[in-house]
Coordinates of C-alpha atoms and ligand atoms in Angstrom, one line a residue:
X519 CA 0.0 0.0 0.0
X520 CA 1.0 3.5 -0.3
X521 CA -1.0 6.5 0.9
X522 CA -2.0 8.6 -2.1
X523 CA -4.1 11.2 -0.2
X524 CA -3.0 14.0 2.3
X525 CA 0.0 11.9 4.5
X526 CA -1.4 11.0 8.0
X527 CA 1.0 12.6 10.9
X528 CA 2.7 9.0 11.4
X529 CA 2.8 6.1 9.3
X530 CA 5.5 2.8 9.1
X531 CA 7.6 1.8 5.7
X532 CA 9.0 -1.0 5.3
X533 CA 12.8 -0.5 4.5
X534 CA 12.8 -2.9 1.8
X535 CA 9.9 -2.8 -0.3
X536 CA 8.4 0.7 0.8
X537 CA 5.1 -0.5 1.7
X538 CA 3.5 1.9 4.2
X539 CA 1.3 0.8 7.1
X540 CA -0.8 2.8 8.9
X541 CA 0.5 3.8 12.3
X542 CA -1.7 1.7 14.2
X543 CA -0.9 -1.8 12.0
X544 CA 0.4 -4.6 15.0
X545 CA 3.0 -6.4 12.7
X546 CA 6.0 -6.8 14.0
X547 CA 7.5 -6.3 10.0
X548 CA 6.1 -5.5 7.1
X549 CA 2.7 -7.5 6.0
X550 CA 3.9 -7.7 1.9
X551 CA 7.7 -8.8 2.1
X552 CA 8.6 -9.7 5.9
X553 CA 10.9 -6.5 5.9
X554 CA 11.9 -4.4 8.8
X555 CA 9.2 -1.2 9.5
X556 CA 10.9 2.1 10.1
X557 CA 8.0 4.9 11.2
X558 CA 8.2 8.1 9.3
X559 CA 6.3 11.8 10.2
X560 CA 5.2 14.4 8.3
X561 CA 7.1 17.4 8.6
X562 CA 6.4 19.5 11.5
X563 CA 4.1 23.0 10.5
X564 CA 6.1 25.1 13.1
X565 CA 9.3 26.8 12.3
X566 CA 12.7 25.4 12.9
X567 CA 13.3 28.1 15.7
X568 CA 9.7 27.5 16.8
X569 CA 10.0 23.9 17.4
X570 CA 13.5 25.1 19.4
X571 CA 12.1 27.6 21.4
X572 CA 8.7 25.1 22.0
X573 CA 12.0 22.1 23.2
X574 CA 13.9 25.0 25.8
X575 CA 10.6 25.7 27.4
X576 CA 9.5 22.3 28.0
X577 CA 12.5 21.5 29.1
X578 CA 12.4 23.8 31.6
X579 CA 16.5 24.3 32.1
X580 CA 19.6 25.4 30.3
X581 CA 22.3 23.2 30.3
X582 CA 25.0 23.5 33.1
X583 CA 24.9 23.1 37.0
X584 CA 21.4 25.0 36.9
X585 CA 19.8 21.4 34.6
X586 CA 20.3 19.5 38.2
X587 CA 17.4 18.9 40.2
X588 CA 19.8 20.3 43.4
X589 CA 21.4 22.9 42.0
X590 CA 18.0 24.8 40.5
X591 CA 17.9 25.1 44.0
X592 CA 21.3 26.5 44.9
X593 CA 20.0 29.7 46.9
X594 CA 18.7 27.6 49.5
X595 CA 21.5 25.1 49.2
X596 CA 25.0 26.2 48.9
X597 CA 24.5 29.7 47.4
X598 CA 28.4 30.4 47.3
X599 CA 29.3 27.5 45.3
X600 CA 31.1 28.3 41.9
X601 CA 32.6 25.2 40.3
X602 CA 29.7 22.4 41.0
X603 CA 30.7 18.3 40.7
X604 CA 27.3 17.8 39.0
X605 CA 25.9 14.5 37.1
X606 CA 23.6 16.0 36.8
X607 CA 21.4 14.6 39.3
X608 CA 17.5 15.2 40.6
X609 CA 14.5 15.5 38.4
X610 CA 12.8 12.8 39.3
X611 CA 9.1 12.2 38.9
X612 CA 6.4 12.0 41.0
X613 CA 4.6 8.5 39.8
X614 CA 1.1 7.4 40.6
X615 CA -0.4 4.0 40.2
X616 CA -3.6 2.7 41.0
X617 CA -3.0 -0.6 42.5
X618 CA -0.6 1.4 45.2
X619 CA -3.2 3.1 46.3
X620 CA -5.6 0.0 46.6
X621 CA -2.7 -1.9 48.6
X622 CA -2.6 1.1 50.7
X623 CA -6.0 2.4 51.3
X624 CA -5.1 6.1 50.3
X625 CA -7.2 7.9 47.9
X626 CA -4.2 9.1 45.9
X627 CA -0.8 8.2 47.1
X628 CA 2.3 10.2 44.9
X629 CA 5.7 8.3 44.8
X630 CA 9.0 10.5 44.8
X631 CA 11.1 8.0 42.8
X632 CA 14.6 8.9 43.8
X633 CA 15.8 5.4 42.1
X634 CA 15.9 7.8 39.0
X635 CA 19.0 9.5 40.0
X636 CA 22.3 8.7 38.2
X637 CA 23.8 5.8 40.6
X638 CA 20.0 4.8 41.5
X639 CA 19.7 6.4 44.9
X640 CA 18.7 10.0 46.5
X641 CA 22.4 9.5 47.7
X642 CA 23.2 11.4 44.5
X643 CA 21.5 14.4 45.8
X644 CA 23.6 14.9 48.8
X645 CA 27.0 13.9 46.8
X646 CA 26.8 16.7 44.3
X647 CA 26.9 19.3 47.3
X648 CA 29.6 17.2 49.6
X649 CA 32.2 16.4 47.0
X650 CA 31.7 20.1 45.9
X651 CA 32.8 20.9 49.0
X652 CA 35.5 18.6 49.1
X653 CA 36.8 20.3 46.1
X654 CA 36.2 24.0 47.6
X655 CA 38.5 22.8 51.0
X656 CA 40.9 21.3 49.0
X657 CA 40.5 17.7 50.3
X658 CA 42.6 15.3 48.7
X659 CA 40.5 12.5 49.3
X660 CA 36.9 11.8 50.3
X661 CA 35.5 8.6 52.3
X662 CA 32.6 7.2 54.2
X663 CA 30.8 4.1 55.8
X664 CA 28.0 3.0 54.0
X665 CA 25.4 0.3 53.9
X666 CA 25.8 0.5 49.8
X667 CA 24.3 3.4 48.4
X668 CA 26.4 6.0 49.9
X669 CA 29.2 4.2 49.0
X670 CA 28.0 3.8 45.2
X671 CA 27.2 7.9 45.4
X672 CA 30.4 8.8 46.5
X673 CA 32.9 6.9 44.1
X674 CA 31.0 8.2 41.4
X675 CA 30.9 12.0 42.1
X676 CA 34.6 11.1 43.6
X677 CA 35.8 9.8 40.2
X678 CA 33.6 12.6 38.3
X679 CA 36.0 15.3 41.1
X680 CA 39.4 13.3 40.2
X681 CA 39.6 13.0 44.1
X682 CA 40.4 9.1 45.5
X683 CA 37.4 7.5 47.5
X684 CA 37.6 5.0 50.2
X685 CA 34.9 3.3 51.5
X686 CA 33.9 1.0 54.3
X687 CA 31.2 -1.4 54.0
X688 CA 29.8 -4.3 56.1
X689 CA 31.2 -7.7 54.6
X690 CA 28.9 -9.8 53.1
X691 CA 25.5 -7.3 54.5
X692 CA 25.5 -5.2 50.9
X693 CA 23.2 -5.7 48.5
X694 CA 24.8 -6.7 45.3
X695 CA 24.1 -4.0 42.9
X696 CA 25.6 -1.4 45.6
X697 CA 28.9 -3.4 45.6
X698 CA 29.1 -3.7 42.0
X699 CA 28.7 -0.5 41.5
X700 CA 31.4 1.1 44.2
X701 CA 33.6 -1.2 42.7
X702 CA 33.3 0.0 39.0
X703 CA 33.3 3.7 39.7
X704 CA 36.9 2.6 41.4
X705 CA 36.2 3.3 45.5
X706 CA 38.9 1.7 47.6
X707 CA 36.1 -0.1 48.8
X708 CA 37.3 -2.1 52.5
X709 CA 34.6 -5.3 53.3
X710 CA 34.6 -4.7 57.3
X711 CA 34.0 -7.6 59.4
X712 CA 31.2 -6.0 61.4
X713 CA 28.0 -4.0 60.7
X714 CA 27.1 -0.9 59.5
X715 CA 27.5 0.8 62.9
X716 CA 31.2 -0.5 63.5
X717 CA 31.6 1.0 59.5
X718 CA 31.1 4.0 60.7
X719 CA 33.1 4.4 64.1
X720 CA 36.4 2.9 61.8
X721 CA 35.2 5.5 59.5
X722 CA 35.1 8.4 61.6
X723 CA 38.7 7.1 63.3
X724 CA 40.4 6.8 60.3
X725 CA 39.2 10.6 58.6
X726 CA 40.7 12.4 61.8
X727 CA 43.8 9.8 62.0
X728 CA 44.4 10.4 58.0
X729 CA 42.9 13.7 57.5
X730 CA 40.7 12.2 54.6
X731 CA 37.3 14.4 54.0
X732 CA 34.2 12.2 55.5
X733 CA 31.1 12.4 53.6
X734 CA 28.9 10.5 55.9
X735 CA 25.3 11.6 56.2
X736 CA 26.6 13.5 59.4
X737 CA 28.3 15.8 56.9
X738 CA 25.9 19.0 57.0
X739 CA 26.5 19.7 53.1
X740 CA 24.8 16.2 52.0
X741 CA 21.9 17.2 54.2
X742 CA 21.9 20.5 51.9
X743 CA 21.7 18.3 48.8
X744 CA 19.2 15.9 50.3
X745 CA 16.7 19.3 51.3
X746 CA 15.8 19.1 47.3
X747 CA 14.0 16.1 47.2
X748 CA 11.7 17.8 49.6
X749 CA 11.8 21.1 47.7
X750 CA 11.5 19.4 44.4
X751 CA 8.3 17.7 45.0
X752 CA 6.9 20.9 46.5
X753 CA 7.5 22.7 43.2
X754 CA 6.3 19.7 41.5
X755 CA 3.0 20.0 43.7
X756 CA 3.1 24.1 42.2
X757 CA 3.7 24.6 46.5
X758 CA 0.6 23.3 47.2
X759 CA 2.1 21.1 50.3
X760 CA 0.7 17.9 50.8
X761 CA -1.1 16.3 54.1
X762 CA 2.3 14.2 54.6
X763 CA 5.6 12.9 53.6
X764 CA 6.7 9.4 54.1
X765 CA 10.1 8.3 54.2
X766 CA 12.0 5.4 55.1
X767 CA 14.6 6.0 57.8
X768 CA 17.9 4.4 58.7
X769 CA 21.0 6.8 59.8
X770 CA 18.3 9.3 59.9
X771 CA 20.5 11.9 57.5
X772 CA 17.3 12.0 55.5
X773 CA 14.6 12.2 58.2
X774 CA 17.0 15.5 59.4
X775 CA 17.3 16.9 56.1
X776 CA 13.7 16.8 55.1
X777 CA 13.0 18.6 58.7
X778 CA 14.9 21.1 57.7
X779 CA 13.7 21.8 54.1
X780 CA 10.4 22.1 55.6
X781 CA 11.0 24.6 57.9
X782 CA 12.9 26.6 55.7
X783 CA 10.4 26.4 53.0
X784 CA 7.8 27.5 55.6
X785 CA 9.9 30.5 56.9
X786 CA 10.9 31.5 53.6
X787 CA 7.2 31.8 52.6
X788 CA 7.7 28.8 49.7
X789 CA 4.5 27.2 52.0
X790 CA 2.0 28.0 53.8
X791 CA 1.8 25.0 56.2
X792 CA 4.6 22.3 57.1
X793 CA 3.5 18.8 56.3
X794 CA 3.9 16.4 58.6
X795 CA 6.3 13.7 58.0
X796 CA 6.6 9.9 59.1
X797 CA 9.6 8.3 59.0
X798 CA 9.6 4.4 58.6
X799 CA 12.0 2.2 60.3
X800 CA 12.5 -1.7 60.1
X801 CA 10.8 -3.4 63.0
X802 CA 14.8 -5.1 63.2
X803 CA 16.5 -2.0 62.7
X804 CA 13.8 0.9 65.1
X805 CA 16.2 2.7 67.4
X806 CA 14.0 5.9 66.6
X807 CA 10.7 4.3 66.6
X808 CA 11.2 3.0 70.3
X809 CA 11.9 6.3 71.5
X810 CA 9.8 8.2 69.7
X811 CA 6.9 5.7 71.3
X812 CA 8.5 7.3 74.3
X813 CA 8.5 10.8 73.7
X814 CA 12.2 10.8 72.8
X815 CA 13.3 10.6 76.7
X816 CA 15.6 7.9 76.0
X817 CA 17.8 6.9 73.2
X818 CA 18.1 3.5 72.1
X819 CA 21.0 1.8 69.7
X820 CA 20.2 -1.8 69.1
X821 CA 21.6 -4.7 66.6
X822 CA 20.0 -4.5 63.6
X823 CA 18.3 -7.4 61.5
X824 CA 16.5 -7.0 58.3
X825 CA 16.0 -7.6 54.9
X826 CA 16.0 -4.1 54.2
X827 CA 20.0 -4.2 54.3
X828 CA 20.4 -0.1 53.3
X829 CA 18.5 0.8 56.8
X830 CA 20.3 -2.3 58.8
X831 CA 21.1 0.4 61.0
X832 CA 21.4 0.2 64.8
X833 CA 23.0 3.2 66.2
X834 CA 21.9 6.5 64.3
X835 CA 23.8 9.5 63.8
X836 CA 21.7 11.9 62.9
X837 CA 19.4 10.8 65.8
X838 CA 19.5 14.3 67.4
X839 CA 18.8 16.3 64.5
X840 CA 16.1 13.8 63.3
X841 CA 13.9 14.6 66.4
X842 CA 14.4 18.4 65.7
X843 CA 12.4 16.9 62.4
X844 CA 9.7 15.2 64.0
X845 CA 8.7 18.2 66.4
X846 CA 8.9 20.4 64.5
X847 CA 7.1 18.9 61.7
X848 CA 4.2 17.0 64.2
X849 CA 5.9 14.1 62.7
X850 CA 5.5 10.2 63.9
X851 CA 7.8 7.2 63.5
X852 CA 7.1 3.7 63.0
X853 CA 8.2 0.3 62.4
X854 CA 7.1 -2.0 59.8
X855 CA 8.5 -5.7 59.5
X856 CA 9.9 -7.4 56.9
X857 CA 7.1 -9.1 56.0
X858 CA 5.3 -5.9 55.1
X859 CA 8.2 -4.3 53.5
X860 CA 8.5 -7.5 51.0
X861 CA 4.7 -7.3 50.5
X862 CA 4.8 -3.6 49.6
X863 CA 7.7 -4.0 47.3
X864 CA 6.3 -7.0 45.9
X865 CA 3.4 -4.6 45.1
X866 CA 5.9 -1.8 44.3
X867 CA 7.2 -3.8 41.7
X868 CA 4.3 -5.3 40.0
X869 CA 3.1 -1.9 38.9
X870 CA 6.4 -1.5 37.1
X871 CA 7.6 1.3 39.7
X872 CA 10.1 -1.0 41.1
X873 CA 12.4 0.0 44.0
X874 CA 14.8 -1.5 46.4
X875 CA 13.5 -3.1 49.7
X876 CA 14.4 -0.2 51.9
X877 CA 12.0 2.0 49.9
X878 CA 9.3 0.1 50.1
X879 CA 9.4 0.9 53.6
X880 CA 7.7 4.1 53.0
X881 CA 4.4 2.2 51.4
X882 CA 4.3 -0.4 53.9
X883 CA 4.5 2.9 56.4
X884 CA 1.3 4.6 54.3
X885 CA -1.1 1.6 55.1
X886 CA 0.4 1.2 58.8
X887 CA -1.0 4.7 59.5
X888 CA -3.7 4.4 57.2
X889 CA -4.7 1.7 59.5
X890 CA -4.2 3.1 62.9
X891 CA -6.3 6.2 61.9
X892 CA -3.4 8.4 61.8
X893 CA -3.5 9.2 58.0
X894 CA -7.3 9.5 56.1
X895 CA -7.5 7.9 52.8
X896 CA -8.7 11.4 51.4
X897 CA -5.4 13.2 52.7
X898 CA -2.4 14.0 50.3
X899 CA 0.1 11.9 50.9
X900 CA 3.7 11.9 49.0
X901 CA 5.6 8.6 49.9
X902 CA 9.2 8.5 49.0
X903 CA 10.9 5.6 47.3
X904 CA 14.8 5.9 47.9
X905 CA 16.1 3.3 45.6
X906 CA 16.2 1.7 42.3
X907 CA 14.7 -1.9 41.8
X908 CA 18.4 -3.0 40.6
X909 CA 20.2 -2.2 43.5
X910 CA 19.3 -5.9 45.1
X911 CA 18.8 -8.1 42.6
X912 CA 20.1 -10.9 44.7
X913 CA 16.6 -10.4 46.8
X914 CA 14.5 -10.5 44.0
X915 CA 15.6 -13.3 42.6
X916 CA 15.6 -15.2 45.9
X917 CA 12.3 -14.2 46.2
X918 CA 10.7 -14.8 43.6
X919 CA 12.8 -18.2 41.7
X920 CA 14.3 -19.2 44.7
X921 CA 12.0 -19.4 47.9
X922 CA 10.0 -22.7 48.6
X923 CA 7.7 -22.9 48.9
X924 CA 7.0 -19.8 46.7
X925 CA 5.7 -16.3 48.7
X926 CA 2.4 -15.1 47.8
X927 CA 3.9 -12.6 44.7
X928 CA 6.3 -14.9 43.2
X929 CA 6.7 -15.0 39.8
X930 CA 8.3 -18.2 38.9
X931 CA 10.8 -18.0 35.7
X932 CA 9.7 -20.9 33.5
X933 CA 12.9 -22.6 31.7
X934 CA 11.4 -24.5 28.2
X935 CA 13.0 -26.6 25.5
X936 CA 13.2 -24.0 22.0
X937 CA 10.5 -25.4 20.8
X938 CA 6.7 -23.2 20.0
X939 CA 4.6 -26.5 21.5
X940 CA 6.5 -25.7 24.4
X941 CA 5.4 -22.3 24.7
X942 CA 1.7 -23.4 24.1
X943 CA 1.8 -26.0 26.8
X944 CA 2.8 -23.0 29.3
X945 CA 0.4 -20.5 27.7
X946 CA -2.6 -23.1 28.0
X947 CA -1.8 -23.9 32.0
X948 CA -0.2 -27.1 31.3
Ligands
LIG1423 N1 16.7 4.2 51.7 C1 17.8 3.8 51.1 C2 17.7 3.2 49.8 C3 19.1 4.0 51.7 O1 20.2 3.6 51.1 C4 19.1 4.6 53.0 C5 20.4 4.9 53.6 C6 17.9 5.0 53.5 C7 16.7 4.8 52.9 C8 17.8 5.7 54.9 O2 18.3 7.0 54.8 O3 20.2 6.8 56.5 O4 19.3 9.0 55.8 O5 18.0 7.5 57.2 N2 21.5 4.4 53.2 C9 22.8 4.8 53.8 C10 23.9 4.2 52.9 C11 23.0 4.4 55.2 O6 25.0 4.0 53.4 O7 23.7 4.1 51.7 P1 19.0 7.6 56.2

């Protein structure tokens, strides 16, 4: 066929025999000679520096430090900064999905995907700002503890800086898409034997012993970075704030940062109410949940268990500042178990979103207070998912190929003999 009238805005050709098809035709080649399809367009009507101009503005951003979803922000977050170590990073949507909000009995829950950013964490966020610092003080070389993440932030923006990283990590506790990455960006990466919290002590030792920059969370310029998340789904929202925001917690840098942001964003006149946030623990990793259930008059550090290995966290350092947050925000903390968190990822996941298990800490959160009457269904609630799906692969796979017998979401791979009966005997249930 070949369309003879006025061309439609879209069609396929087949790049062998230049048969058209409309744009809507299913075949997977072309229907006349088996050929591959290529889709073709008519020629836009607007001008060449219309369509330019129409690009810029929906783009939103020039290129240079000012395209990054931290730096657009760069008044409120390091306003003297010159010479930025930028992926860029930030940007990342807000997602909604129907079945979410079934599994969690809110009307309309939003999802902050920070999985989006360039090493597949909001760790990116606070890196830009901390190894621009590093560069500003003239550190020679950068490290931290980390429970994978972190660690995967920092040799990147490290080997973007030209500055060498070390990093400590618990042998054997990170997840396997954190390691491989820390590893490939070129991190002197050290497998402790211990946890995260030993990590960290060593950590802060060794910066003071060998005068090596530490970019830990307790860093005040990676909490800078990690304010736009907050600030970014605010301007996302057009500053409309919403009822709450739900976040998973571990060394609570994030919890502190988020505190912060609000505040700011309220004093500065950004907002005109502070929404309250709930940070999310594992029930095997809650330091902050037990003594928030106790009105923060003690502080607790425990040893941590959970499959959620990016919050296996036991002794928080940003404890202090994170109660600061949750005061002054009207803020609660819980604990959810593992069982919920794989069931909320599990859920997570099937919608396509896809995150890590630590993120999936903030949904499990959503229908906790949901179900205590703490959160309406009707409220506006923004939940924030920390991680990419392919940071723990190993879990996924255990989960759902490996575990017998298989958990409620499993989806079993099927392996087959190359053969098309073979693929009907599946497809028919047999
Ligand atoms: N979610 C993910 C995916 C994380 O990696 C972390 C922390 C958190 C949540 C909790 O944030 O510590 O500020 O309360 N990961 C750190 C790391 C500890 O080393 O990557 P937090």
């Amino acid at each position: 066929m070949r369309f003879r009238t006025e061309r439609p805005e879209s069609w396929q050709v087949c790049i062998d025999c230049a048969n058209e098809m409309t744009e809507l035709d299913p075949h997977p080649r072309c229907t006349v000679c088996g050929g591959l399809l290529e889709l073709q367009h008519r020629p836009p009507s607007l001008t060449p520096a219309e369509l330019m101009e129409r690009f810029t503005e929906r783009r939103g951003q020039r290129p240079g430090g000012l395209a990054s979803g931290v730096w657009r922000f760069r008044e409120v977050v390091l306003p003297s900064a010159t010479d930025v170590i930028s992926h860029p990073e930030g940007n990342t949507p807000l997602l909604h999905r129907d079945a979410i909000d079934r599994w969690s009995g809110v009307d309309r829950l939003l999802l902050k995907h920070e999985g989006h950013n360039p090493t597949g964490s909001f760790k990116d966020r606070g890196m830009t700002v901390g190894v621009t610092q590093a560069r500003r003080i003239g550190a020679t070389a950068v490290a931290c503890a980390s429970t994978g993440n972190t660690s995967a932030s920092l040799a990147a923006y490290a080997a973007q800086a030209g500055l060498p990283a070390l990093v400590l990590v618990p042998a054997d506790q990170v997840a396997i898409g954190k390691l491989a990455q820390t590893l490939a960006y070129g991190a002197r990466t050290l497998l402790v034997r211990g946890d995260f919290d030993d990590c960290l002590r060593l950590v802060e030792e060794a910066s003071e012993r060998l005068g090596v920059y530490l970019l830990n969370s307790i860093n005040p310029f990676r909490l800078e970075g990690q304010k736009t998340i907050v600030l970014e789904l605010l301007q996302q929202l057009g500053w409309q704030p919403p009822d709450w925001i739900v976040l998973p917690a571990g060394n609570l840098g994030n919890t502190a940062a988020f505190g912060k942001a609000l505040v700011e964003a309220y004093r500065w006149g950004l907002i005109s109410r502070v929404p309250r946030l709930a940070a999310v623990q594992a029930a095997g990793a809650a330091p902050f949940a037990r003594s928030f259930a106790e009105d923060f008059e003690n502080r607790y550090a425990v040893r941590a268990e959970t499959v959620a290995t990016a919050i296996r966290i036991g002794n928080p350092a940003s404890f202090d500042r994170a109660v600061h947050a949750i005061r002054e925000t009207d803020g609660v903390v819980l604990a959810v178990t593992d069982e919920e968190i794989l069931e909320a990822k599990a859920v997570v996941d099937g919608t396509g979103v896809g995150c890590e298990p630590a993120s999936a800490a903030s949904v499990a959160g959503v229908r906790d207070l949901i179900r205590r009457g703490l959160m309406e269904p009707d409220q506006h609630a923004v939940a924030v998912l920390t991680g990419h799906i392919l940071k723990d692969p190993g879990l996924l796979l255990r989960y759902h190929r490996d575990t017998d017998p298989p958990p409620p979401g499993a989806n079993r791979p099927i392996e087959i003999a190359a053969e098309l009966a073979a693929i009907e005997r599946v497809l028919a249930g047999g």
